[in-house]
CSV table of C-alpha atoms in Angstrom, one decimal:
chain,number,residue,atom,x,y,z
A,271,MET,CA,24.5,-4.7,137.3
A,272,PRO,CA,20.9,-3.9,136.2
A,273,ASN,CA,18.4,-4.3,138.9
A,274,PRO,CA,15.4,-6.4,137.9
A,275,SER,CA,13.3,-4.9,140.6
A,276,GLU,CA,13.6,-1.5,138.9
A,277,GLN,CA,12.7,-2.6,135.4
A,278,SER,CA,9.3,-1.6,134.2
A,279,SER,CA,9.1,-3.9,131.2
A,280,CYS,CA,8.8,-7.7,131.5
A,281,LEU,CA,12.2,-9.3,132.1
A,282,VAL,CA,13.1,-12.1,129.7
A,283,LEU,CA,15.7,-14.6,130.9
A,284,GLU,CA,18.1,-16.6,128.8
A,285,ASN,CA,19.9,-19.9,129.5
A,286,PHE,CA,23.6,-19.8,130.4
A,287,ILE,CA,25.4,-22.4,128.4
A,288,GLY,CA,29.1,-22.7,127.8
A,289,GLY,CA,29.8,-19.3,129.2
A,290,LYS,CA,27.2,-17.5,127.0
A,291,PHE,CA,23.6,-16.4,127.3
A,292,VAL,CA,21.5,-18.4,124.9
A,293,PRO,CA,17.9,-17.5,124.0
A,294,CYS,CA,15.1,-20.0,124.2
A,295,ARG,CA,12.2,-20.1,121.7
A,296,THR,CA,9.4,-20.7,124.3
A,297,HIS,CA,8.9,-19.2,127.8
A,298,ILE,CA,7.0,-19.5,131.1
A,299,ASP,CA,5.4,-16.6,132.9
A,300,SER,CA,6.9,-15.9,136.3
A,301,TYR,CA,4.9,-13.9,138.8
A,302,ASP,CA,5.8,-11.3,141.5
A,303,PRO,CA,4.1,-12.9,144.5
A,304,SER,CA,3.7,-9.6,146.3
A,305,VAL,CA,1.4,-8.1,143.6
A,306,GLY,CA,0.2,-11.2,141.7
A,307,GLU,CA,1.4,-10.0,138.3
A,308,VAL,CA,3.7,-11.4,135.7
A,309,TYR,CA,7.1,-9.6,135.8
A,310,CYS,CA,9.4,-12.1,134.2
A,311,ARG,CA,9.5,-14.7,131.4
A,312,VAL,CA,11.6,-17.8,132.0
A,313,PRO,CA,12.9,-20.2,129.3
A,314,ASP,CA,10.9,-23.3,128.9
A,315,SER,CA,13.9,-25.5,128.1
A,316,GLY,CA,13.8,-29.1,127.2
A,317,ALA,CA,16.0,-31.9,125.7
A,318,PRO,CA,17.6,-29.8,123.0
A,319,GLU,CA,19.0,-27.2,125.5
A,320,VAL,CA,20.1,-30.0,127.8
A,321,GLY,CA,21.4,-32.7,125.5
A,322,GLY,CA,23.5,-30.9,122.9
A,323,GLY,CA,23.8,-27.7,124.9
A,324,SER,CA,24.5,-27.5,128.6
A,325,GLY,CA,25.3,-31.2,129.0
A,326,GLY,CA,27.9,-31.1,126.2
A,327,ALA,CA,29.4,-27.8,127.5
A,328,ALA,CA,29.8,-29.3,131.0
A,329,LYS,CA,31.4,-32.4,129.7
A,330,GLU,CA,33.8,-30.5,127.5
A,331,ALA,CA,34.8,-28.2,130.4
A,332,PHE,CA,35.4,-31.0,132.9
A,333,PRO,CA,38.9,-32.1,132.0
A,334,GLY,CA,40.4,-28.7,132.2
A,335,TRP,CA,38.6,-27.5,135.3
A,336,SER,CA,39.2,-30.7,137.3
A,337,ALA,CA,42.9,-30.5,136.4
A,338,ARG,CA,43.3,-27.1,138.0
A,339,SER,CA,45.0,-26.9,141.4
A,340,PRO,CA,42.8,-26.4,144.5
A,341,GLU,CA,44.4,-23.0,144.9
A,342,GLN,CA,43.4,-22.0,141.4
A,343,ARG,CA,39.8,-23.1,141.9
A,344,ALA,CA,39.6,-21.4,145.3
A,345,GLN,CA,40.6,-18.1,143.7
A,346,VAL,CA,37.6,-18.2,141.4
A,347,LEU,CA,35.2,-19.1,144.2
A,348,ASN,CA,36.5,-16.3,146.4
A,349,LYS,CA,36.1,-13.9,143.5
A,350,LEU,CA,32.5,-15.0,143.1
A,351,ALA,CA,31.9,-14.4,146.9
A,352,ASP,CA,33.4,-10.9,146.6
A,353,LEU,CA,31.1,-10.1,143.7
A,354,LEU,CA,28.0,-11.2,145.5
A,355,ASP,CA,29.0,-9.1,148.5
A,356,ALA,CA,29.5,-6.1,146.2
A,357,ASN,CA,26.1,-6.6,144.7
A,358,VAL,CA,24.1,-7.6,147.8
A,359,GLU,CA,21.4,-4.9,147.4
A,360,GLU,CA,20.6,-5.7,143.8
A,361,PHE,CA,20.4,-9.4,144.6
A,362,ALA,CA,18.3,-8.8,147.7
A,363,GLN,CA,15.8,-6.7,145.8
A,364,ALA,CA,15.6,-9.3,143.0
A,365,GLU,CA,15.3,-12.2,145.4
A,366,SER,CA,12.4,-10.5,147.2
A,367,ARG,CA,10.5,-9.7,144.1
A,368,ASP,CA,11.2,-13.2,142.7
A,369,GLN,CA,10.1,-15.1,145.8
A,370,GLY,CA,7.9,-12.8,147.8
A,371,LYS,CA,10.1,-12.8,150.9
A,372,THR,CA,11.0,-9.6,152.7
A,373,VAL,CA,13.9,-7.5,151.3
A,374,THR,CA,15.3,-7.5,154.9
A,375,PHE,CA,15.4,-11.4,155.0
A,376,ALA,CA,17.0,-11.5,151.6
A,377,ARG,CA,19.6,-8.8,152.5
A,378,THR,CA,20.5,-10.3,155.9
A,379,VAL,CA,20.2,-14.0,155.3
A,380,ASP,CA,20.0,-15.3,151.7
A,381,ILE,CA,22.6,-13.2,149.9
A,382,PRO,CA,25.2,-13.1,152.6
A,383,ARG,CA,24.9,-16.9,153.1
A,384,SER,CA,25.2,-17.4,149.3
A,385,ALA,CA,28.5,-15.5,149.4
A,386,TYR,CA,29.6,-17.5,152.4
A,387,ASN,CA,28.9,-20.8,150.7
A,388,PHE,CA,31.5,-19.9,148.0
A,389,ARG,CA,34.0,-18.6,150.5
A,390,PHE,CA,33.6,-21.6,152.9
A,391,PHE,CA,34.2,-24.2,150.2
A,392,ALA,CA,37.0,-22.3,148.7
A,393,SER,CA,38.8,-22.4,152.0
A,394,SER,CA,37.9,-26.0,152.9
A,395,LEU,CA,39.2,-27.2,149.6
A,396,LEU,CA,42.7,-26.2,150.6
A,397,HIS,CA,42.6,-28.2,153.8
A,398,HIS,CA,41.4,-31.6,152.6
A,399,THR,CA,43.3,-34.6,153.8
A,400,ASN,CA,43.1,-38.2,152.7
A,401,ASP,CA,42.6,-41.3,154.8
A,402,CYS,CA,45.5,-43.7,155.1
A,403,SER,CA,45.9,-47.1,156.7
A,404,GLN,CA,49.1,-49.1,157.0
A,405,THR,CA,49.0,-52.9,156.9
A,406,ASP,CA,52.6,-53.7,157.7
A,407,HIS,CA,52.1,-57.4,157.9
A,408,MET,CA,51.0,-57.4,154.3
A,409,GLY,CA,53.6,-54.8,153.2
A,410,CYS,CA,50.9,-52.5,151.9
A,411,LEU,CA,49.7,-48.9,152.4
A,412,HIS,CA,46.0,-48.3,151.8
A,413,TYR,CA,44.8,-44.8,151.0
A,414,THR,CA,41.6,-43.1,149.9
A,415,ILE,CA,41.4,-40.3,147.3
A,416,ARG,CA,38.4,-38.2,146.5
A,417,CYS,CA,37.9,-37.4,142.8
A,418,PRO,CA,35.6,-35.2,140.8
A,419,VAL,CA,32.8,-37.3,139.2
A,420,GLY,CA,32.0,-35.0,136.2
A,421,PRO,CA,29.0,-32.9,135.3
A,422,LEU,CA,26.4,-32.6,138.1
A,423,GLU,CA,22.8,-31.4,138.2
A,424,PRO,CA,21.6,-29.5,141.3
A,425,PRO,CA,18.3,-27.4,141.6
A,426,LEU,CA,20.5,-18.1,145.5
A,427,TYR,CA,21.0,-19.7,148.7
A,428,LEU,CA,20.3,-23.4,147.9
A,429,LEU,CA,21.8,-23.1,144.4
A,430,THR,CA,25.1,-21.8,145.7
A,431,TRP,CA,25.2,-24.4,148.5
A,432,LYS,CA,25.3,-27.0,145.8
A,433,ILE,CA,27.3,-25.3,143.1
A,434,ALA,CA,30.1,-24.2,145.5
A,435,PRO,CA,31.3,-27.6,146.8
A,436,ALA,CA,30.8,-29.1,143.4
A,437,ILE,CA,33.0,-26.8,141.4
A,438,ALA,CA,35.4,-26.5,144.3
A,439,ALA,CA,36.1,-30.2,144.0
A,440,GLY,CA,36.7,-29.9,140.3
A,441,ASN,CA,33.3,-30.9,139.0
A,442,THR,CA,31.3,-29.1,136.3
A,443,VAL,CA,27.6,-28.3,136.8
A,444,VAL,CA,24.3,-28.1,135.0
A,445,ALA,CA,21.8,-26.4,137.3
A,446,LYS,CA,18.0,-26.0,136.9
A,447,PRO,CA,16.5,-23.6,139.3
A,448,SER,CA,12.8,-23.6,140.1
A,449,GLU,CA,10.9,-21.9,137.2
A,450,MET,CA,9.2,-19.7,139.9
A,451,THR,CA,12.5,-18.4,141.4
A,452,SER,CA,15.0,-18.0,138.5
A,453,VAL,CA,16.0,-14.4,138.4
A,454,THR,CA,18.9,-14.3,140.9
A,455,ALA,CA,20.4,-17.5,139.3
A,456,TRP,CA,20.3,-15.6,136.0
A,457,MET,CA,22.0,-12.6,137.6
A,458,MET,CA,24.6,-14.9,139.1
A,459,CYS,CA,25.6,-16.0,135.6
A,460,LYS,CA,26.8,-12.5,134.9
A,461,LEU,CA,29.0,-12.8,138.0
A,462,MET,CA,30.4,-16.1,136.7
A,463,GLN,CA,31.7,-14.3,133.7
A,464,GLN,CA,33.3,-11.5,135.8
A,465,ALA,CA,34.8,-14.0,138.3
A,466,GLY,CA,36.7,-15.9,135.6
A,467,VAL,CA,34.7,-19.2,135.7
A,468,PRO,CA,35.7,-21.0,132.5
A,469,PRO,CA,33.0,-21.6,129.9
A,470,GLY,CA,31.0,-24.7,130.6
A,471,VAL,CA,32.0,-25.1,134.2
A,472,VAL,CA,28.7,-23.8,135.4
A,473,ASN,CA,25.6,-23.9,133.1
A,474,ILE,CA,22.2,-22.7,134.1
A,475,VAL,CA,19.2,-24.1,132.2
A,476,PHE,CA,15.7,-22.8,133.1
A,477,GLY,CA,12.4,-24.6,132.8
A,478,THR,CA,10.0,-27.0,134.4
A,479,GLY,CA,10.7,-30.3,136.1
A,480,PRO,CA,8.8,-32.5,133.5
A,481,LYS,CA,10.8,-31.0,130.6
A,482,ALA,CA,14.2,-29.5,131.6
A,483,GLY,CA,14.5,-31.5,134.8
A,484,ASP,CA,13.6,-34.8,133.2
A,485,ALA,CA,16.1,-34.2,130.4
A,486,LEU,CA,18.9,-33.5,132.9
A,487,VAL,CA,18.2,-36.4,135.1
A,488,GLY,CA,18.0,-38.8,132.1
A,489,HIS,CA,21.1,-37.5,130.5
A,490,PRO,CA,23.7,-40.4,130.3
A,491,ASP,CA,26.7,-38.0,130.8
A,492,VAL,CA,25.4,-36.7,134.2
A,493,PRO,CA,26.7,-39.1,136.8
A,494,LEU,CA,25.3,-37.4,139.9
A,495,VAL,CA,22.0,-35.6,140.6
A,496,SER,CA,21.4,-33.3,143.6
A,497,PHE,CA,17.8,-32.4,144.1
A,498,THR,CA,15.9,-30.3,146.6
A,499,GLY,CA,12.1,-30.6,146.5
A,500,SER,CA,9.2,-32.9,147.1
A,501,THR,CA,9.3,-36.6,148.0
A,502,ALA,CA,7.0,-37.4,145.0
A,503,THR,CA,9.4,-35.7,142.6
A,504,ALA,CA,12.4,-37.5,144.2
A,505,GLN,CA,10.7,-40.8,143.5
A,506,CYS,CA,10.4,-39.9,139.8
A,507,ILE,CA,14.1,-38.9,139.8
A,508,THR,CA,15.1,-42.1,141.4
A,509,GLU,CA,13.3,-44.2,138.8
A,510,ARG,CA,14.6,-42.1,135.9
A,511,SER,CA,18.2,-42.4,137.2
A,512,ALA,CA,18.1,-46.1,138.0
A,513,PRO,CA,19.1,-47.3,134.5
A,514,TYR,CA,22.3,-45.3,134.7
A,515,CYS,CA,23.1,-46.1,138.3
A,516,LYS,CA,23.6,-42.4,139.0
A,517,LYS,CA,24.6,-41.1,142.4
A,518,LEU,CA,21.8,-39.2,144.1
A,519,SER,CA,21.7,-36.6,146.8
A,520,LEU,CA,18.0,-35.8,147.7
A,521,GLU,CA,16.9,-33.2,150.2
A,522,LEU,CA,13.2,-33.6,150.5
A,523,GLY,CA,10.2,-32.6,152.6
A,524,GLY,CA,9.9,-32.1,156.3
A,525,LYS,CA,7.3,-32.1,159.1
A,526,ASN,CA,9.6,-30.8,161.8
A,527,PRO,CA,8.6,-31.1,165.5
A,528,ALA,CA,9.5,-28.8,168.4
A,529,ILE,CA,9.3,-30.7,171.7
A,530,ILE,CA,9.0,-28.4,174.7
A,531,PHE,CA,9.4,-29.7,178.2
A,532,ALA,CA,8.2,-28.0,181.4
A,533,ASP,CA,11.6,-26.9,182.5
A,534,ALA,CA,12.3,-25.0,179.2
A,535,ASP,CA,13.2,-21.4,179.3
A,536,LEU,CA,9.9,-20.2,178.0
A,537,ASP,CA,10.9,-16.7,177.1
A,538,ARG,CA,13.7,-17.8,174.9
A,539,CYS,CA,11.7,-20.8,173.6
A,540,ILE,CA,8.6,-18.9,172.5
A,541,GLU,CA,10.7,-16.2,170.8
A,542,THR,CA,12.7,-18.8,168.9
A,543,THR,CA,9.7,-21.1,168.1
A,544,VAL,CA,7.8,-18.2,166.6
A,545,ARG,CA,10.8,-17.6,164.4
A,546,SER,CA,11.2,-21.3,163.5
A,547,SER,CA,7.6,-21.6,162.6
A,548,PHE,CA,7.0,-18.5,160.5
A,549,SER,CA,10.3,-17.3,159.1
A,550,ASN,CA,10.3,-16.7,155.4
A,551,GLN,CA,6.5,-17.3,155.3
A,552,GLY,CA,7.2,-20.9,156.7
A,553,GLU,CA,8.8,-21.7,153.3
A,554,ILE,CA,12.0,-23.1,154.7
A,555,CYS,CA,12.4,-26.9,154.8
A,556,LEU,CA,13.6,-26.7,158.4
A,557,CYS,CA,10.7,-24.7,159.7
A,558,THR,CA,8.7,-26.0,162.7
A,559,SER,CA,5.2,-27.2,161.8
A,560,ARG,CA,4.3,-29.4,164.9
A,561,ILE,CA,4.8,-28.1,168.4
A,562,TYR,CA,4.5,-30.6,171.3
A,563,VAL,CA,4.3,-29.1,174.8
A,564,GLU,CA,4.4,-30.9,178.2
A,565,GLY,CA,1.0,-30.9,179.7
A,566,SER,CA,1.8,-28.9,182.8
A,567,ILE,CA,2.8,-25.8,180.8
A,568,TYR,CA,0.6,-26.4,177.8
A,569,SER,CA,-2.1,-23.7,178.5
A,570,GLU,CA,0.5,-21.1,179.5
A,571,PHE,CA,2.7,-21.8,176.4
A,572,LEU,CA,-0.3,-21.7,174.0
A,573,GLU,CA,-1.5,-18.4,175.3
A,574,ARG,CA,1.9,-16.8,175.2
A,575,PHE,CA,2.8,-18.3,171.8
A,576,VAL,CA,-0.4,-17.1,170.2
A,577,ALA,CA,0.2,-13.6,171.5
A,578,ALA,CA,3.7,-13.6,170.1
A,579,ALA,CA,2.5,-15.0,166.7
A,580,LYS,CA,0.0,-12.2,166.5
A,581,LYS,CA,2.9,-9.7,166.6
A,582,TRP,CA,4.6,-11.4,163.7
A,583,LYS,CA,3.9,-8.9,160.9
A,584,THR,CA,3.0,-9.9,157.4
A,585,GLY,CA,2.9,-7.4,154.6
A,586,ALA,CA,4.7,-5.7,151.7
A,587,PRO,CA,8.2,-7.2,151.3
A,588,SER,CA,9.7,-3.8,150.9
A,589,ASP,CA,8.6,-2.6,154.3
A,590,PRO,CA,11.4,-3.2,156.8
A,591,SER,CA,8.9,-3.4,159.7
A,592,ASN,CA,7.4,-6.6,158.3
A,593,ASP,CA,8.6,-10.1,159.3
A,594,ASN,CA,6.9,-12.0,156.4
A,595,GLY,CA,6.1,-11.2,152.8
A,596,ALA,CA,4.1,-13.2,150.3
A,597,LEU,CA,4.0,-16.9,149.6
A,598,ILE,CA,5.6,-18.1,146.4
A,599,SER,CA,2.4,-18.5,144.2
A,600,LYS,CA,-1.3,-18.3,144.1
A,601,GLU,CA,-1.6,-22.1,143.8
A,602,HIS,CA,0.6,-22.6,146.9
A,603,LEU,CA,-1.4,-20.0,148.9
A,604,GLU,CA,-4.6,-21.9,148.1
A,605,LYS,CA,-3.0,-25.2,149.1
A,606,VAL,CA,-1.9,-23.8,152.5
A,607,ARG,CA,-5.3,-22.3,153.1
A,608,SER,CA,-6.9,-25.7,152.3
A,609,PHE,CA,-5.0,-27.2,155.2
A,610,VAL,CA,-6.4,-24.5,157.6
A,611,ALA,CA,-9.9,-25.2,156.3
A,612,LEU,CA,-9.3,-28.9,156.8
A,613,ALA,CA,-8.2,-28.3,160.4
A,614,LYS,CA,-11.4,-26.3,161.1
A,615,SER,CA,-13.6,-29.0,159.5
A,616,GLU,CA,-12.0,-31.6,161.8
A,617,GLY,CA,-12.8,-29.6,165.0
A,618,GLY,CA,-9.4,-27.8,165.3
A,619,THR,CA,-9.2,-24.3,166.8
A,620,VAL,CA,-7.5,-21.6,164.7
A,621,HIS,CA,-6.2,-19.2,167.3
A,622,CYS,CA,-4.8,-16.5,165.0
A,623,GLY,CA,-3.9,-15.9,161.4
A,624,GLU,CA,-5.9,-17.3,158.4
A,625,GLY,CA,-9.6,-16.5,158.8
A,626,VAL,CA,-9.1,-14.8,162.1
A,627,ASP,CA,-6.8,-11.8,161.6
A,628,GLN,CA,-7.3,-9.5,158.7
A,629,LEU,CA,-4.3,-8.3,156.8
A,630,HIS,CA,-4.0,-4.6,156.0
A,631,LEU,CA,-2.1,-4.4,152.8
A,632,PRO,CA,-1.1,-1.4,150.6
A,633,GLU,CA,-3.3,-1.1,147.5
A,634,ARG,CA,-0.4,-2.2,145.3
A,635,ASN,CA,-0.2,-5.5,147.2
A,636,ALA,CA,-3.9,-6.2,147.4
A,637,LYS,CA,-3.7,-9.1,144.9
A,638,GLY,CA,-0.6,-10.6,146.4
A,639,TYR,CA,-0.3,-14.0,147.9
A,640,PHE,CA,-0.2,-13.1,151.6
A,641,MET,CA,-1.2,-15.1,154.7
A,642,PRO,CA,-0.7,-14.2,158.3
A,643,ALA,CA,1.0,-16.4,160.9
A,644,THR,CA,-1.5,-19.1,161.8
A,645,VAL,CA,-1.6,-21.2,165.0
A,646,ILE,CA,-3.9,-24.3,165.3
A,647,SER,CA,-4.7,-26.6,168.2
A,648,GLY,CA,-7.0,-29.5,168.8
A,649,ILE,CA,-5.9,-31.6,165.8
A,650,SER,CA,-5.5,-35.4,165.9
A,651,ASP,CA,-2.0,-36.7,165.2
A,652,SER,CA,-3.5,-38.8,162.3
A,653,SER,CA,-4.9,-35.7,160.6
A,654,ARG,CA,-3.4,-34.7,157.2
A,655,VAL,CA,-2.7,-31.4,158.8
A,656,MET,CA,-0.3,-33.1,161.2
A,657,GLN,CA,1.0,-35.6,158.7
A,658,GLU,CA,1.7,-33.7,155.5
A,659,GLU,CA,4.1,-31.0,154.7
A,660,ILE,CA,2.3,-27.6,154.5
A,661,PHE,CA,5.3,-25.4,153.7
A,662,GLY,CA,3.6,-22.2,154.9
A,663,PRO,CA,3.1,-20.0,157.9
A,664,VAL,CA,1.0,-22.6,159.8
A,665,THR,CA,2.0,-24.6,162.9
A,666,CYS,CA,0.0,-26.9,165.2
A,667,VAL,CA,0.3,-27.1,169.0
A,668,SER,CA,-0.5,-30.3,170.9
A,669,PRO,CA,0.2,-31.5,174.5
A,670,PHE,CA,2.1,-34.6,175.7
A,671,ASP,CA,2.5,-36.2,179.2
A,672,SER,CA,5.7,-38.1,179.1
A,673,GLU,CA,9.1,-38.3,177.4
A,674,GLU,CA,8.1,-41.5,175.7
A,675,GLU,CA,4.9,-40.0,174.4
A,676,ALA,CA,6.9,-37.0,173.1
A,677,VAL,CA,9.2,-39.3,171.2
A,678,SER,CA,6.3,-41.3,169.8
A,679,LYS,CA,4.5,-38.1,168.6
A,680,GLY,CA,7.7,-36.6,167.2
A,681,ASN,CA,8.5,-39.7,165.2
A,682,GLY,CA,4.9,-40.3,164.1
A,683,VAL,CA,5.2,-39.0,160.5
A,684,ARG,CA,6.9,-40.3,157.4
A,685,TYR,CA,9.4,-37.4,157.4
A,686,GLY,CA,12.6,-37.0,159.4
A,687,LEU,CA,14.5,-33.8,158.4
A,688,ALA,CA,14.9,-31.8,161.6
A,689,ALA,CA,13.6,-31.3,165.1
A,690,THR,CA,14.1,-29.0,168.1
A,691,VAL,CA,14.1,-30.0,171.8
A,692,TRP,CA,13.7,-27.5,174.6
A,693,SER,CA,14.8,-28.5,178.2
A,694,GLN,CA,17.4,-27.4,180.7
A,695,ASP,CA,18.0,-31.1,181.6
A,696,VAL,CA,21.2,-32.0,179.7
A,697,GLY,CA,20.6,-35.8,180.0
A,698,LYS,CA,17.1,-35.4,178.7
A,699,VAL,CA,18.1,-33.4,175.6
A,700,HIS,CA,20.7,-36.0,174.7
A,701,ARG,CA,18.3,-38.9,175.2
A,702,MET,CA,15.8,-37.1,173.0
A,703,ALA,CA,18.4,-36.3,170.3
A,704,ARG,CA,19.2,-40.0,170.1
A,705,LYS,CA,15.6,-41.1,169.9
A,706,ILE,CA,14.1,-38.6,167.6
A,707,GLN,CA,14.2,-39.8,164.0
A,708,ALA,CA,15.6,-36.7,162.3
A,709,GLY,CA,18.8,-35.9,160.5
A,710,LEU,CA,19.3,-32.8,162.5
A,711,VAL,CA,18.2,-32.1,166.1
A,712,TRP,CA,18.7,-28.7,167.7
A,713,THR,CA,18.5,-28.3,171.5
A,714,ASN,CA,17.4,-24.9,172.9
A,715,CYS,CA,18.0,-23.1,169.6
A,716,TRP,CA,17.1,-23.2,165.9
A,717,LEU,CA,18.9,-22.8,162.6
A,718,VAL,CA,22.4,-22.8,164.1
A,719,ARG,CA,24.3,-24.3,161.2
A,720,ASP,CA,27.9,-25.3,160.5
A,721,LEU,CA,28.8,-26.2,156.9
A,722,ASN,CA,31.5,-28.5,158.3
A,723,LEU,CA,28.8,-30.9,159.5
A,724,PRO,CA,26.8,-33.3,157.4
A,725,PHE,CA,23.3,-32.2,156.5
A,726,GLY,CA,20.4,-34.4,155.4
A,727,GLY,CA,17.2,-36.1,156.5
A,728,MET,CA,16.0,-39.6,157.5
A,729,LYS,CA,13.0,-41.6,156.2
A,730,ASN,CA,11.1,-39.7,153.5
A,731,SER,CA,13.1,-36.6,154.0
A,732,GLY,CA,16.0,-37.5,151.8
A,733,VAL,CA,19.0,-39.6,150.7
A,734,GLY,CA,22.6,-38.7,151.2
A,735,ARG,CA,24.4,-36.0,153.2
A,736,ARG,CA,25.8,-32.6,152.2
A,737,GLY,CA,28.6,-30.7,154.0
A,738,GLU,CA,32.3,-30.5,154.2
A,739,ARG,CA,32.5,-33.6,156.4
A,740,THR,CA,30.2,-36.3,155.2
A,741,PRO,CA,29.8,-39.6,156.9
A,742,THR,CA,32.5,-42.2,156.2
A,743,THR,CA,30.1,-45.1,156.3
A,744,SER,CA,27.1,-45.9,154.1
A,745,SER,CA,24.1,-48.2,153.9
A,746,PRO,CA,22.1,-49.5,150.9
A,747,SER,CA,19.6,-46.6,151.4
A,748,GLU,CA,22.2,-43.9,151.8
A,749,LYS,CA,25.2,-43.9,149.4
A,750,LYS,CA,28.3,-41.8,149.9
A,751,LYS,CA,28.4,-38.7,147.8
A,752,LYS,CA,32.1,-38.7,147.2
A,753,LYS,CA,33.7,-41.1,144.9
A,754,LYS,CA,36.4,-43.1,146.6
A,755,LYS,CA,39.2,-45.2,145.2
A,756,LYS,CA,41.3,-47.7,147.1
A,757,LYS,CA,44.8,-48.4,145.9
A,758,LYS,CA,47.7,-50.4,147.3
A,759,ARG,CA,51.3,-49.4,147.0
A,760,ARG,CA,54.2,-51.8,147.9
A,761,ARG,CA,56.7,-50.6,150.5
A,762,ARG,CA,60.2,-50.1,149.1
């Protein structure tokens, strides 16, 4: 497979529709964040590519793919996983250049997890059971079956997490990756062909949200939309989908707290919280951006945490000694910097990072979008810095005096995606887990994931749950992802 990281000329991507690469008449420039230069041109797709192209291909492929046995579909998913494993270095290099992250992170996290997504859902597909309830007094047997819903639209890690369970269940997919991180999705299309994915089962359409995304969301033949991104965009998707009563799965923003009690194992806590705050340049929806520390250990924690953050190295993504690479774009870097400037203007203290520590970058990376790990204290809970998602290597530290205050501070934002609690008191961590308004709460760890378990946020952090075992109950604000049918069969 050709390696985009080694190509000197500008790479031009094509849409993948009906099992074939289809050129687009107009394109968008995509930048290598580590050097600040254009290295790729991405299709600027719109309604023509979606309506008569990818949407039609997915609809046409659906009957045949959904009719295949679970074993047949699992074979294809396992082949995809094997191909990703065989090409891990090429994908890691491309993912790094596409997103600015370190090659090490892409090689050890993103690409292996992408392969695991296909392999996990290939296996889980073979072990599905249906719910059954006998009502002898009525002479009936009630049972629930789960059926494919048709073509889906999800936004290599996140993409495979959505594509894998969708096609495993017999659905067909039209996917639109971010226009800023499209290369590895394009590379994966070539693996689709090699793995034997039938034409039209997976279609990749590149472009912007207002054009390609809007056309997909508003397409009448797409019954389910899965989206990862901002809350503001999700509101537009909800409005656009409403006339069609589409099923929605929305993974949105986060402002995730870490709550650290005085009895926490500080050595382990600080090491993990540095990682949870700054991994992948802080560009993970589950990263910690607010740290609340019990007052009796606040000063010690802050001193040790800042010292550890200063050791978190930022630099060229190709250097294996670096922990962080570049942020995704120049515009995003400026946005993150603006929050640090706002914190300073409001009287906050920037202990390390932006404006404090100078980065020493190779000449080639001098124009890249880099920012060192930044720790801020002395900010009001009502500040935009504490309320809004920054999505960068910035975290704020603040003290609390009681368990009740910690809960109040942790829940004091409109988001509710994830949280971490640090304490050796088992009763306390269970109380906190119940009271914190977050879809996912870790205790004394971070980013320990199991695809068997439901994943999703509360409040403005999302709608719906993803995972092998999704909740069996629903509310008006959170619909079930899987289509269920109830039937009755007379006893003989």
